[in-house]
Coordinates of C-alpha atoms in Angstrom, one line a residue:
Chain A
M1 CA 10.0 -21.2 -6.5
Q2 CA 13.4 -22.1 -8.6
T3 CA 16.4 -22.8 -5.9
K4 CA 19.9 -23.2 -6.8
R5 CA 21.3 -26.8 -6.7
T6 CA 24.4 -27.0 -4.5
T7 CA 26.2 -30.2 -5.2
F8 CA 28.8 -31.4 -2.2
S9 CA 32.1 -33.4 -2.8
N10 CA 31.7 -35.1 0.1
A11 CA 28.5 -37.2 -0.1
W12 CA 28.2 -37.3 3.7
L13 CA 28.4 -33.8 4.3
P14 CA 24.8 -32.5 3.5
Y15 CA 23.5 -35.5 6.2
A16 CA 26.0 -34.3 8.8
L17 CA 24.5 -30.5 8.3
L18 CA 21.1 -31.7 8.7
A19 CA 21.8 -34.1 11.6
P20 CA 21.9 -31.4 14.3
Q21 CA 18.4 -30.4 13.5
V22 CA 17.0 -34.0 13.1
I23 CA 18.5 -34.9 16.1
V24 CA 16.8 -32.3 18.3
T25 CA 13.5 -33.1 16.4
L26 CA 13.9 -37.0 17.3
V27 CA 14.8 -36.5 20.4
F28 CA 12.3 -33.6 22.0
F29 CA 9.5 -34.0 19.9
I30 CA 8.9 -37.7 18.1
W31 CA 10.3 -39.7 20.7
P32 CA 8.1 -38.1 23.5
A33 CA 5.0 -37.7 21.2
S34 CA 5.2 -41.5 20.3
Q35 CA 5.9 -42.5 23.9
A36 CA 2.7 -40.4 24.9
L37 CA 0.8 -42.4 21.7
W38 CA 2.2 -45.7 23.0
Q39 CA 1.5 -44.8 26.7
S40 CA -2.1 -43.7 25.9
L41 CA -2.9 -47.8 24.9
F42 CA -1.9 -48.6 28.6
R43 CA -3.2 -48.6 32.4
Q44 CA -0.7 -47.8 34.6
G45 CA 0.9 -50.2 36.6
D46 CA 1.4 -50.0 40.4
A47 CA 4.3 -48.1 41.9
F48 CA 5.8 -51.2 43.5
G49 CA 6.3 -53.1 40.4
I50 CA 3.8 -55.8 41.4
R51 CA 1.0 -54.9 38.7
P52 CA 2.7 -54.4 35.5
P53 CA 1.2 -52.1 33.0
S54 CA -1.5 -53.3 31.2
F55 CA -2.7 -53.1 27.8
V56 CA -6.3 -51.4 27.7
G57 CA -6.7 -50.2 23.9
L58 CA -8.3 -47.2 23.3
E59 CA -10.2 -47.3 26.7
N60 CA -8.5 -44.3 28.4
F61 CA -9.7 -42.3 25.6
A62 CA -13.2 -43.9 26.1
A63 CA -12.9 -43.3 29.9
L64 CA -12.0 -39.5 29.1
F65 CA -15.2 -39.0 27.1
R66 CA -17.2 -40.5 30.1
D67 CA -15.9 -38.3 32.6
S68 CA -17.8 -35.1 33.3
H69 CA -14.4 -33.4 34.9
Y70 CA -12.6 -34.0 31.4
I71 CA -15.8 -32.3 29.6
D72 CA -16.1 -29.9 31.9
S73 CA -12.3 -29.2 31.2
L74 CA -13.5 -29.1 27.3
Q75 CA -16.0 -26.1 28.1
V76 CA -13.5 -24.2 30.3
T77 CA -10.6 -24.5 27.3
L78 CA -13.4 -23.3 24.9
V79 CA -14.5 -20.4 26.7
F80 CA -10.6 -19.4 27.8
S81 CA -9.3 -19.7 24.1
V82 CA -12.1 -17.9 22.7
G83 CA -12.1 -15.0 25.4
T84 CA -8.4 -14.8 25.2
T85 CA -8.2 -14.9 21.1
V86 CA -11.1 -12.3 21.0
L87 CA -9.6 -9.9 23.3
A88 CA -5.8 -10.1 22.4
M89 CA -6.7 -9.6 18.5
S90 CA -9.1 -6.7 19.0
V91 CA -6.9 -4.9 21.5
S92 CA -3.8 -5.5 19.3
L93 CA -5.9 -4.5 16.1
L94 CA -6.9 -1.0 17.9
F95 CA -3.1 -0.6 19.2
A96 CA -1.7 -1.2 15.6
V97 CA -4.5 1.3 14.0
M98 CA -3.7 3.8 16.6
V99 CA -0.1 3.6 16.4
N100 CA -0.1 3.6 12.4
R101 CA -1.6 7.0 12.5
M102 CA 1.4 8.2 14.4
I103 CA 4.0 9.7 12.3
R104 CA 7.3 10.1 14.0
S105 CA 6.2 8.5 17.2
R106 CA 5.6 5.2 15.5
D107 CA 8.6 3.6 16.5
T108 CA 8.7 4.5 19.8
Y109 CA 5.6 3.2 20.7
T110 CA 5.8 0.1 18.4
T111 CA 9.1 -0.3 20.9
F112 CA 7.2 -0.1 24.0
L113 CA 4.0 -2.3 22.5
V114 CA 6.5 -5.2 21.6
W115 CA 8.2 -5.4 25.2
P116 CA 5.7 -7.9 26.9
Y117 CA 6.3 -10.3 24.5
A118 CA 9.6 -10.7 25.6
I119 CA 8.5 -11.7 29.4
A120 CA 8.2 -15.5 30.1
P121 CA 4.6 -16.7 30.5
A122 CA 5.5 -17.6 34.5
I123 CA 6.6 -13.9 35.2
A124 CA 3.5 -12.3 33.4
G125 CA 1.4 -14.6 35.1
V126 CA 3.2 -13.6 38.8
L127 CA 2.6 -10.2 37.6
W128 CA -1.0 -10.3 37.1
W129 CA -1.2 -12.5 40.5
F130 CA 0.3 -9.4 42.3
I131 CA -2.1 -6.8 40.6
F132 CA -5.3 -9.4 41.3
N133 CA -4.1 -10.4 44.3
P134 CA -7.5 -10.2 46.7
S135 CA -5.3 -9.2 49.7
I136 CA -2.5 -7.2 48.3
G137 CA -3.2 -6.4 44.9
I138 CA -4.1 -2.9 43.7
L139 CA -6.8 -3.6 41.2
P140 CA -9.1 -5.7 43.6
Y141 CA -8.4 -2.4 45.8
V142 CA -9.8 -0.2 43.5
L143 CA -12.5 -2.4 42.3
E144 CA -13.7 -2.4 46.1
G145 CA -13.6 1.5 45.9
V146 CA -16.4 0.7 43.2
G147 CA -18.3 -1.8 45.1
Y148 CA -16.9 -5.2 43.2
D149 CA -15.6 -7.6 45.6
W150 CA -12.9 -9.5 43.4
N151 CA -11.7 -12.6 44.4
H152 CA -10.5 -15.2 41.8
R153 CA -9.9 -17.9 44.6
S154 CA -13.6 -17.8 45.1
S155 CA -15.2 -16.8 42.1
N156 CA -15.2 -18.8 38.9
T157 CA -15.7 -15.8 36.8
D158 CA -13.2 -13.8 38.2
A159 CA -10.7 -16.2 37.9
M160 CA -11.5 -16.6 34.2
I161 CA -11.3 -12.9 33.6
L162 CA -8.2 -12.9 35.5
V163 CA -6.4 -16.0 33.2
I164 CA -7.6 -14.6 29.9
L165 CA -6.4 -10.9 31.1
A166 CA -2.9 -12.5 31.9
A167 CA -3.0 -14.6 28.6
A168 CA -4.2 -12.1 26.1
W169 CA -1.8 -9.5 27.6
K170 CA 1.1 -11.4 26.6
Q171 CA -0.1 -12.4 23.0
I172 CA -1.0 -8.5 22.0
S173 CA 2.4 -7.9 21.3
Y174 CA 2.5 -10.5 18.9
N175 CA -0.5 -9.6 17.2
F176 CA 0.2 -6.2 17.3
L177 CA 3.0 -6.1 15.0
F178 CA 1.4 -8.4 12.3
F179 CA -1.7 -6.2 12.4
L180 CA 0.8 -3.2 12.2
A181 CA 2.7 -4.8 9.3
G182 CA -0.7 -5.7 7.5
L183 CA -1.7 -2.2 8.2
Q184 CA 1.2 -0.6 6.1
S185 CA 1.0 -2.6 3.6
I186 CA -2.2 -1.2 2.0
P187 CA -1.8 1.3 -0.2
Q188 CA -1.9 4.9 1.0
S189 CA -3.7 5.8 -2.2
L190 CA -6.8 3.0 -1.6
I191 CA -7.6 4.9 1.7
E192 CA -7.4 8.4 -0.3
A193 CA -9.6 6.8 -3.2
A194 CA -12.2 5.8 -0.6
A195 CA -12.1 9.3 1.3
I196 CA -12.7 10.9 -2.1
D197 CA -15.6 8.5 -2.7
G198 CA -17.1 9.7 0.6
A199 CA -16.5 7.0 3.2
S200 CA -16.1 8.4 6.7
R201 CA -13.1 7.2 8.7
S202 CA -15.3 4.5 10.3
K203 CA -16.6 3.3 7.0
R204 CA -13.2 3.1 5.3
F205 CA -12.0 0.9 8.5
W206 CA -15.0 -1.7 8.1
T207 CA -15.0 -1.4 4.1
I208 CA -11.4 -1.3 3.2
I209 CA -9.0 -1.7 5.8
L210 CA -10.7 -4.6 7.9
P211 CA -11.3 -6.8 4.7
L212 CA -7.7 -6.0 3.5
L213 CA -6.4 -7.3 6.8
S214 CA -8.2 -10.5 6.5
P215 CA -5.4 -12.7 5.5
V216 CA -3.2 -11.5 8.6
T217 CA -6.2 -11.5 10.9
F218 CA -7.0 -15.0 9.5
F219 CA -3.4 -16.5 10.4
L220 CA -3.5 -14.9 13.6
L221 CA -6.8 -16.1 14.7
V222 CA -5.1 -19.7 14.2
V223 CA -1.9 -19.0 15.8
N224 CA -4.1 -17.3 18.4
I225 CA -6.3 -20.3 19.2
V226 CA -2.7 -22.2 19.2
Y227 CA -1.5 -20.0 21.9
A228 CA -4.3 -20.2 24.2
M229 CA -4.8 -23.8 23.8
F230 CA -1.1 -25.0 24.3
D231 CA 1.3 -21.9 25.3
T232 CA -0.4 -20.7 28.4
F233 CA 0.2 -23.7 30.8
G234 CA 3.1 -20.9 32.5
V235 CA 0.2 -18.4 33.3
I236 CA -2.3 -20.9 34.6
H237 CA 0.2 -22.4 36.6
A238 CA 1.2 -18.8 38.2
T239 CA -2.1 -17.4 38.9
T240 CA -4.6 -19.7 39.5
E241 CA -3.5 -23.6 39.0
G242 CA -6.6 -24.5 37.5
G243 CA -9.0 -23.5 40.4
P244 CA -11.1 -22.5 41.7
A245 CA -12.8 -25.8 41.5
Q246 CA -11.3 -26.5 38.3
A247 CA -13.0 -23.4 36.8
T248 CA -9.4 -22.6 34.8
N249 CA -8.3 -26.0 34.5
I250 CA -7.8 -26.0 30.8
L251 CA -6.8 -29.3 28.7
V252 CA -3.1 -28.6 28.5
Y253 CA -3.1 -27.5 32.4
K254 CA -5.3 -30.9 33.2
V255 CA -2.6 -33.1 31.4
Y256 CA 0.2 -31.8 33.9
R257 CA -2.1 -32.4 36.7
D258 CA -3.4 -35.6 36.0
G259 CA 0.0 -37.0 34.8
F260 CA 2.5 -35.2 37.3
V261 CA 0.6 -34.3 40.3
N262 CA -2.4 -37.3 40.3
L263 CA 0.2 -39.9 38.5
N264 CA -2.3 -41.2 35.7
M265 CA -0.1 -41.6 33.1
G266 CA -2.5 -43.6 30.9
S267 CA -5.5 -40.8 31.0
S268 CA -2.7 -37.9 31.0
A269 CA -1.1 -39.7 27.4
A270 CA -4.6 -39.9 26.2
Q271 CA -5.0 -36.3 26.6
S272 CA -2.0 -35.2 25.0
V273 CA -2.9 -37.2 22.1
I274 CA -5.9 -35.6 21.6
L275 CA -4.5 -32.3 22.1
M276 CA -1.7 -33.4 19.7
A277 CA -4.7 -34.3 17.0
I278 CA -6.4 -30.8 17.6
V279 CA -2.9 -28.8 17.1
I280 CA -2.7 -31.0 13.8
V281 CA -5.8 -30.1 12.6
L282 CA -5.2 -26.5 13.3
T283 CA -1.7 -26.3 11.7
V284 CA -3.2 -28.1 8.4
I285 CA -6.0 -25.4 8.5
Q286 CA -3.3 -22.9 8.9
F287 CA -0.8 -24.2 6.3
R288 CA -3.8 -24.8 3.8
Y289 CA -4.7 -21.2 4.0
I290 CA -1.1 -19.8 3.7
E291 CA -0.8 -21.0 0.5
R292 CA -3.5 -19.1 -1.0
R293 CA -3.1 -16.2 1.7
V294 CA -4.6 -13.6 -0.9
N295 CA -8.3 -14.0 -1.0
Y296 CA -8.8 -10.9 -2.9
Chain B
M1 CA -19.5 21.4 -13.4
A2 CA -18.0 23.9 -12.2
S3 CA -14.3 26.2 -12.7
I4 CA -11.4 25.9 -10.2
Q5 CA -9.5 29.3 -8.7
M6 CA -6.1 29.0 -7.2
D7 CA -4.9 32.3 -5.5
D8 CA -1.2 32.2 -4.5
L9 CA -1.7 28.3 -3.1
H10 CA 1.3 27.7 -0.8
K11 CA 2.6 24.2 0.3
V12 CA 4.9 23.8 3.0
Y13 CA 5.7 20.7 4.7
A14 CA 6.5 20.0 8.3
G15 CA 10.4 20.2 8.1
G16 CA 10.2 23.4 5.9
V17 CA 10.3 21.6 2.7
K18 CA 8.6 24.3 0.0
A19 CA 6.6 21.9 -2.9
V20 CA 4.3 24.8 -4.2
T21 CA 5.4 28.5 -4.0
G22 CA 2.9 30.5 -4.7
I23 CA 0.5 29.1 -7.7
S24 CA -2.4 31.2 -8.9
L25 CA -4.6 29.9 -11.7
D26 CA -8.0 30.2 -13.0
I27 CA -9.7 27.4 -14.8
A28 CA -12.6 27.9 -16.7
D29 CA -15.7 25.2 -16.4
G30 CA -15.6 22.4 -18.6
E31 CA -11.8 23.3 -19.2
M32 CA -8.9 20.9 -19.5
I33 CA -6.0 21.9 -17.9
V34 CA -3.0 19.6 -17.9
L35 CA 0.0 20.2 -15.4
V36 CA 3.3 19.4 -16.9
G37 CA 6.5 19.4 -15.5
P38 CA 9.7 17.1 -14.0
S39 CA 9.5 14.7 -11.3
G40 CA 9.4 16.9 -7.8
C41 CA 8.6 20.1 -9.5
G42 CA 5.2 20.1 -7.6
K43 CA 2.6 19.4 -9.9
S44 CA 1.2 15.9 -8.0
T45 CA 1.2 18.1 -4.9
L46 CA -0.7 20.9 -6.3
L47 CA -3.3 18.3 -7.4
R48 CA -3.9 16.7 -4.3
M49 CA -4.0 20.1 -2.7
V50 CA -6.8 20.6 -5.1
A51 CA -8.1 17.0 -4.1
G52 CA -7.8 17.9 -0.4
L53 CA -5.6 15.0 0.5
E54 CA -3.0 17.4 1.7
T55 CA -3.6 20.6 3.5
I56 CA -3.1 23.7 2.1
S57 CA -0.3 26.1 3.7
G58 CA -1.4 29.4 2.3
G59 CA -3.4 31.2 -0.5
T60 CA -7.2 30.3 -1.5
L61 CA -8.8 27.3 -3.4
R62 CA -12.1 27.7 -4.7
I63 CA -14.2 25.2 -6.4
G64 CA -17.2 26.6 -7.9
D65 CA -18.2 29.5 -6.1
R66 CA -16.9 27.6 -2.6
V67 CA -13.6 28.5 -0.9
V68 CA -12.5 24.7 -0.2
N69 CA -9.4 25.0 1.8
N70 CA -10.7 23.1 4.8
L71 CA -13.2 21.1 3.4
E72 CA -12.5 16.8 3.4
P73 CA -11.9 15.6 -0.1
A74 CA -15.3 14.1 -0.1
E75 CA -17.2 17.4 0.2
R76 CA -15.1 19.1 -2.4
D77 CA -17.4 16.9 -5.1
I78 CA -14.4 15.8 -7.1
A79 CA -13.3 12.8 -8.5
M80 CA -9.8 11.5 -9.0
V81 CA -7.7 9.1 -10.7
F82 CA -4.9 7.1 -9.5
Q83 CA -1.7 6.7 -11.1
N84 CA -1.8 3.3 -9.3
Y85 CA -5.4 2.9 -10.3
A86 CA -6.1 2.2 -6.6
L87 CA -9.3 -0.2 -7.4
Y88 CA -10.4 -2.2 -4.5
P89 CA -9.0 -5.1 -4.9
H90 CA -11.4 -7.0 -2.6
M91 CA -14.7 -5.8 -4.5
T92 CA -15.9 -6.1 -7.7
V93 CA -15.9 -4.0 -10.4
F94 CA -19.5 -3.3 -10.2
N95 CA -18.8 -2.2 -6.3
N96 CA -15.5 -0.6 -7.1
L97 CA -17.6 1.9 -9.4
A98 CA -20.7 1.9 -6.9
Y99 CA -18.9 2.4 -3.8
G100 CA -18.9 6.1 -4.1
L101 CA -22.7 6.2 -4.7
K102 CA -23.2 3.8 -1.8
N103 CA -21.5 6.1 0.4
R104 CA -23.8 8.9 -0.4
K105 CA -27.0 7.1 0.0
M106 CA -28.3 6.9 -3.7
P107 CA -31.0 4.7 -3.9
K108 CA -30.0 0.8 -5.2
D109 CA -31.9 1.1 -8.7
A110 CA -30.3 4.3 -9.4
I111 CA -26.7 2.9 -8.5
D112 CA -27.4 0.1 -10.9
R113 CA -28.3 2.3 -13.6
R114 CA -25.6 4.8 -13.3
V115 CA -22.8 2.0 -13.1
R116 CA -24.3 0.2 -16.3
E117 CA -24.4 3.4 -17.9
A118 CA -20.6 4.5 -17.0
A119 CA -19.6 1.0 -17.5
K120 CA -21.1 0.9 -21.1
M121 CA -19.3 4.2 -21.9
L122 CA -16.1 3.0 -20.7
E123 CA -16.8 -0.9 -22.7
I124 CA -16.4 -2.4 -19.5
G125 CA -19.4 -3.9 -19.2
D126 CA -18.8 -7.3 -19.3
Y127 CA -16.3 -7.6 -16.3
L128 CA -18.7 -5.7 -13.9
D129 CA -18.4 -9.2 -12.0
R130 CA -14.6 -9.7 -11.9
K131 CA -12.3 -8.6 -9.2
P132 CA -9.7 -6.0 -10.5
R133 CA -6.8 -8.6 -10.2
N134 CA -8.3 -10.4 -12.9
L135 CA -8.1 -7.4 -15.2
S136 CA -5.6 -6.4 -17.6
G137 CA -4.0 -2.7 -17.6
G138 CA -6.4 -1.3 -19.9
Q139 CA -8.9 -2.3 -18.2
R140 CA -8.2 -1.3 -14.7
Q141 CA -7.4 2.1 -16.1
R142 CA -11.1 1.8 -17.5
V143 CA -12.3 0.6 -14.4
A144 CA -10.4 4.1 -12.7
M145 CA -12.2 5.9 -15.2
G146 CA -15.3 4.7 -14.5
R147 CA -15.1 5.0 -10.6
A148 CA -14.7 8.5 -11.0
L149 CA -17.0 9.4 -14.0
V150 CA -20.1 7.4 -12.4
R151 CA -19.9 9.8 -9.1
E152 CA -20.9 12.8 -11.9
P153 CA -18.5 15.2 -10.1
S154 CA -17.6 18.7 -10.7
A155 CA -14.3 18.1 -11.3
F156 CA -11.7 14.8 -12.7
L157 CA -8.5 15.1 -11.3
F158 CA -5.9 12.8 -12.9
D159 CA -2.9 12.0 -11.4
E160 CA -0.5 10.6 -14.1
P161 CA -3.0 8.0 -14.8
L162 CA -1.6 6.5 -17.9
S163 CA 2.5 5.9 -16.7
N164 CA 1.6 2.7 -16.2
L165 CA 0.4 1.4 -19.1
D166 CA 2.5 0.2 -22.3
A167 CA 3.2 2.9 -25.1
K168 CA 0.5 1.8 -27.5
L169 CA -2.0 1.5 -25.1
R170 CA -1.2 5.0 -23.7
V171 CA -1.9 6.5 -26.4
Q172 CA -5.2 5.0 -27.0
M173 CA -6.4 5.8 -23.4
R174 CA -5.2 9.3 -24.0
V175 CA -7.1 9.9 -27.3
E176 CA -10.2 8.5 -25.3
I177 CA -9.8 10.2 -22.1
R178 CA -10.0 13.2 -24.1
Q179 CA -12.7 12.6 -26.2
L180 CA -14.6 11.8 -23.1
Q181 CA -13.7 14.9 -21.2
K182 CA -15.0 16.6 -24.3
R183 CA -17.9 14.9 -24.6
L184 CA -18.8 15.3 -20.8
K185 CA -17.5 19.0 -20.4
T186 CA -16.1 18.1 -16.9
T187 CA -13.7 20.7 -15.9
S188 CA -10.3 18.5 -15.4
L189 CA -7.0 19.0 -14.3
Y190 CA -4.3 16.4 -15.6
V191 CA -0.8 15.6 -14.4
T192 CA 1.5 14.6 -16.4
H193 CA 5.4 14.3 -16.9
D194 CA 5.0 13.4 -20.5
Q195 CA 5.3 16.6 -22.5
L196 CA 3.4 15.0 -25.3
E197 CA 0.5 13.9 -23.5
A198 CA 0.5 17.4 -22.1
L199 CA 0.7 18.5 -25.7
T200 CA -2.1 16.7 -27.1
M201 CA -4.6 16.5 -24.6
A202 CA -4.3 20.1 -22.6
D203 CA -7.1 23.3 -23.5
R204 CA -4.2 25.1 -21.6
L205 CA -1.1 23.6 -20.0
V206 CA 0.7 24.8 -17.2
V207 CA 4.4 24.1 -17.0
M208 CA 5.8 23.8 -13.7
N209 CA 9.1 23.7 -12.1
A210 CA 10.4 24.0 -8.8
G211 CA 7.0 24.5 -7.3
R212 CA 6.2 27.4 -9.5
V213 CA 4.5 28.1 -12.8
E214 CA 6.8 28.3 -15.7
Q215 CA 4.5 29.3 -18.1
V216 CA 0.3 28.9 -18.8
G217 CA -0.8 28.9 -22.3
T218 CA -2.5 26.5 -25.1
P219 CA -0.1 23.9 -26.2
M220 CA 0.8 26.1 -29.2
E221 CA 1.4 29.3 -27.4
V222 CA 3.5 27.2 -25.1
F223 CA 5.5 25.3 -28.2
D224 CA 6.0 28.3 -30.2
R225 CA 6.8 30.7 -27.7
P226 CA 8.0 29.1 -24.9
A227 CA 8.5 31.8 -21.9
T228 CA 11.8 30.6 -20.4
V229 CA 14.8 28.5 -21.2
F230 CA 13.6 25.7 -18.8
V231 CA 9.9 25.6 -20.8
A232 CA 12.0 25.6 -24.2
G233 CA 13.5 22.7 -23.0
F234 CA 10.9 20.6 -21.2
I235 CA 8.1 20.9 -24.3
G236 CA 8.9 19.4 -27.7
S237 CA 11.0 16.4 -28.6
P238 CA 13.9 16.2 -29.3
A239 CA 14.6 19.0 -27.2
M240 CA 15.3 22.3 -28.2
N241 CA 18.8 23.5 -29.2
M242 CA 20.6 26.1 -27.2
I243 CA 23.7 27.9 -28.5
D244 CA 25.4 30.8 -26.7
A245 CA 25.3 33.8 -28.7
A246 CA 28.8 35.2 -28.3
Y247 CA 29.6 31.6 -29.9
L248 CA 27.6 32.7 -33.1
R249 CA 29.2 36.2 -33.1
E250 CA 32.6 34.7 -32.6
T251 CA 32.1 32.2 -35.6
G252 CA 30.6 35.1 -37.3
S253 CA 28.1 32.8 -38.7
A254 CA 25.0 34.9 -38.4
D255 CA 24.1 37.2 -41.1
D256 CA 22.1 39.7 -39.1
L257 CA 22.1 38.2 -35.1
D258 CA 21.4 42.3 -34.4
G259 CA 18.0 41.5 -35.6
L260 CA 17.3 39.4 -32.5
P261 CA 16.2 41.5 -29.5
H262 CA 18.8 43.6 -27.4
G263 CA 19.8 41.8 -24.2
T264 CA 19.6 37.9 -26.1
D265 CA 22.6 35.6 -25.2
L266 CA 21.1 32.4 -25.5
I267 CA 19.5 31.1 -28.8
G268 CA 17.1 28.1 -29.0
V269 CA 16.5 26.5 -31.9
R270 CA 14.3 23.5 -32.3
P271 CA 15.4 20.5 -34.1
D272 CA 13.1 20.9 -37.0
D273 CA 14.0 24.6 -37.7
L274 CA 17.6 23.4 -38.5
L275 CA 17.7 23.2 -42.2
M276 CA 20.2 21.5 -44.6
T277 CA 20.1 24.1 -47.2
P278 CA 20.1 28.0 -46.4
P279 CA 16.5 29.6 -46.5
D280 CA 15.6 32.8 -48.1
G281 CA 15.8 35.8 -45.7
P282 CA 17.9 36.3 -43.0
H283 CA 19.2 32.9 -41.2
L284 CA 22.3 32.1 -39.2
R285 CA 24.5 29.4 -40.5
L286 CA 26.4 26.5 -38.3
A287 CA 29.3 24.5 -39.4
G288 CA 30.1 21.2 -38.3
R289 CA 30.7 17.4 -38.5
V290 CA 28.3 14.5 -38.1
A291 CA 28.7 12.7 -34.9
L292 CA 25.8 10.3 -35.0
L293 CA 22.6 9.3 -37.0
E294 CA 19.8 8.0 -35.4
P295 CA 17.0 6.8 -37.9
A296 CA 13.7 6.6 -35.9
G297 CA 10.9 5.5 -38.8
A298 CA 9.3 8.6 -40.3
E299 CA 11.7 11.2 -39.2
S300 CA 15.7 11.1 -38.7
H301 CA 17.7 12.6 -35.9
I302 CA 21.1 14.0 -36.6
Y303 CA 23.6 14.9 -33.8
V304 CA 25.6 17.4 -35.0
A305 CA 29.0 18.3 -33.1
L306 CA 29.8 22.1 -34.1
D307 CA 33.4 23.0 -34.8
D308 CA 34.7 24.6 -31.4
G309 CA 31.3 24.0 -29.9
D310 CA 31.1 22.4 -26.4
Q311 CA 27.7 20.4 -27.1
P312 CA 25.9 18.4 -29.9
I313 CA 23.2 20.1 -31.6
T314 CA 20.2 17.7 -32.8
V315 CA 18.7 18.3 -36.1
R316 CA 15.4 16.4 -37.0
V317 CA 14.9 15.5 -40.8
Q318 CA 12.1 14.1 -42.6
G319 CA 12.8 10.1 -43.9
L320 CA 16.2 9.0 -43.9
P321 CA 19.4 11.4 -43.5
M322 CA 21.0 12.4 -46.5
V323 CA 24.3 12.5 -45.1
E324 CA 26.9 10.4 -43.9
D325 CA 28.1 9.6 -40.6
G326 CA 31.3 11.8 -39.7
A327 CA 30.7 14.0 -42.8
R328 CA 30.9 17.9 -43.0
V329 CA 27.6 19.7 -42.7
N330 CA 26.4 23.2 -42.7
L331 CA 23.1 23.6 -41.0
Y332 CA 20.9 26.8 -41.4
A333 CA 18.1 28.4 -39.3
A334 CA 16.0 31.5 -40.6
L335 CA 16.1 34.1 -38.0
A336 CA 12.2 34.1 -37.2
A337 CA 12.8 30.7 -36.0
L338 CA 14.9 31.5 -33.3
H339 CA 13.9 31.8 -29.4
P340 CA 16.2 34.4 -27.8
F341 CA 16.7 34.3 -23.9
D342 CA 18.4 35.8 -21.5
R343 CA 20.9 33.1 -20.1
V344 CA 21.1 34.7 -16.6
S345 CA 17.4 34.9 -15.6
G346 CA 16.5 32.2 -18.4
V347 CA 13.4 34.3 -19.2
R348 CA 12.6 35.1 -23.5
V349 CA 13.6 38.3 -24.5
T350 CA 11.2 40.0 -26.3

């Protein structure tokens, strides 16, 4: 793309205009990230300053992969991310398809469906905590009526379902908007041509609409995985706090627990470095793909 | 192969907008009917009602001997070519053509045979593995045609299929579509806003305006005897000149205007029928000044401002004009070549 070149009369002005953004990035992103990188190579000194931090190279990383808790957490993260992504994407696609059929009420429904996105993750977590609370919540009460004894404080499965629901619920709004926009960019005449070609409603969806949505779907897939892995701290913290017995202790929550609760800074830093590597890989995939977004 | 019968068709949109008001039309088996009219005249709506893409608010529509008012598009056994071609962008040309056949559960080898036949007929056999985005406009147009004819439907519906092509290709495809239609003898309904396309392609053309039919007839009937002022102005290019009969009487230029039917107060005359020399027999004479010369290759258009007249009139002559810009000219038209109209109703006086 050709952009217009602007010439500044004062040589320092462009740098001054860029400075705020650069400073924010340096202070809040680059500095902590490099700190984590540095710290991940050290063993924590003791609290009294008698034994200084000692350089251990990659020992923190090696220790992590020997630690069964960490491998468990990886597995939990995998289940949680896949569950959250699949649930958030399928439900939002369903909503988008349904709202796209509306004519006059479309904007109203869109507004309502976007609201959850405006709610802070911790608040969303608390809402779900109330709804699912084994003693005062409405859902366990209903489930008990059908013979299911809900208790996410003792059941690993219940706890996982709860955090997946809470995390997916928040992401549905975001996905919904993208899917709706994607649906609206499909020319109506394609659907009409398919109808004349004898494709039933569901056949049209699977053979025409879904393939044409694939760029949006892939973009959302990456965004949702990143969300589930890194942005769900608030949801976990407000509902299960990683329990019961580490059943919902996803990687990003474990970083916090090990670092700030258990004060094992070296290991925590190494874990966040691994997370950083994962997010870099995902971002690269995403950008590579967006560059040639149109696959047909 | 089937006839199409429209009986008093109406379309009223939610909100009360009337797009089509009372259209009745019998289309014979194998006939090519062209719906022509300006934007918003309801011609596309009518076509989409036949296709089943718009609901029918009133009246009866028959394809063959079935009433199809409430049938799904797929059940009507029609095929449609869209203005933007509506090719499936994620499918190869082969799959674009095969899609409709697959949906009808046709055996694979039969699909293959039919697709290759159609592709051969349209000369797109070399592109069967390509995706639509790798095709030129003309090739896409052919694929869209192929998708319609591979199904061997009882009727083709065309919704301004040539309007996205450049002028040269448009003429070429116009000829090809017409030849194909004549060969296959498939009943066709063709929508266009281009009067030349309408005149050249139609067995019969239907001129529409504001949701109504203005005139139905063969191209020459419609051209030679336009039924209304609207048709007279829409069909033929440059458009027919309209001259107030009162003006002619005042300027006394008519030899014998009384020869025209009683009640004529608006007179239409085609640019070709205005002559620079007086013809034999009764004629009218107009005097004016050349306002603009417009050479257009094999022919030229002369715009003449009539003395005391309020609008310029157009004259078409072969070759280069023999007059100078700004020169005084006399124009003549045989009375037999005039089109008499009633100004208020806009209807031809007979």
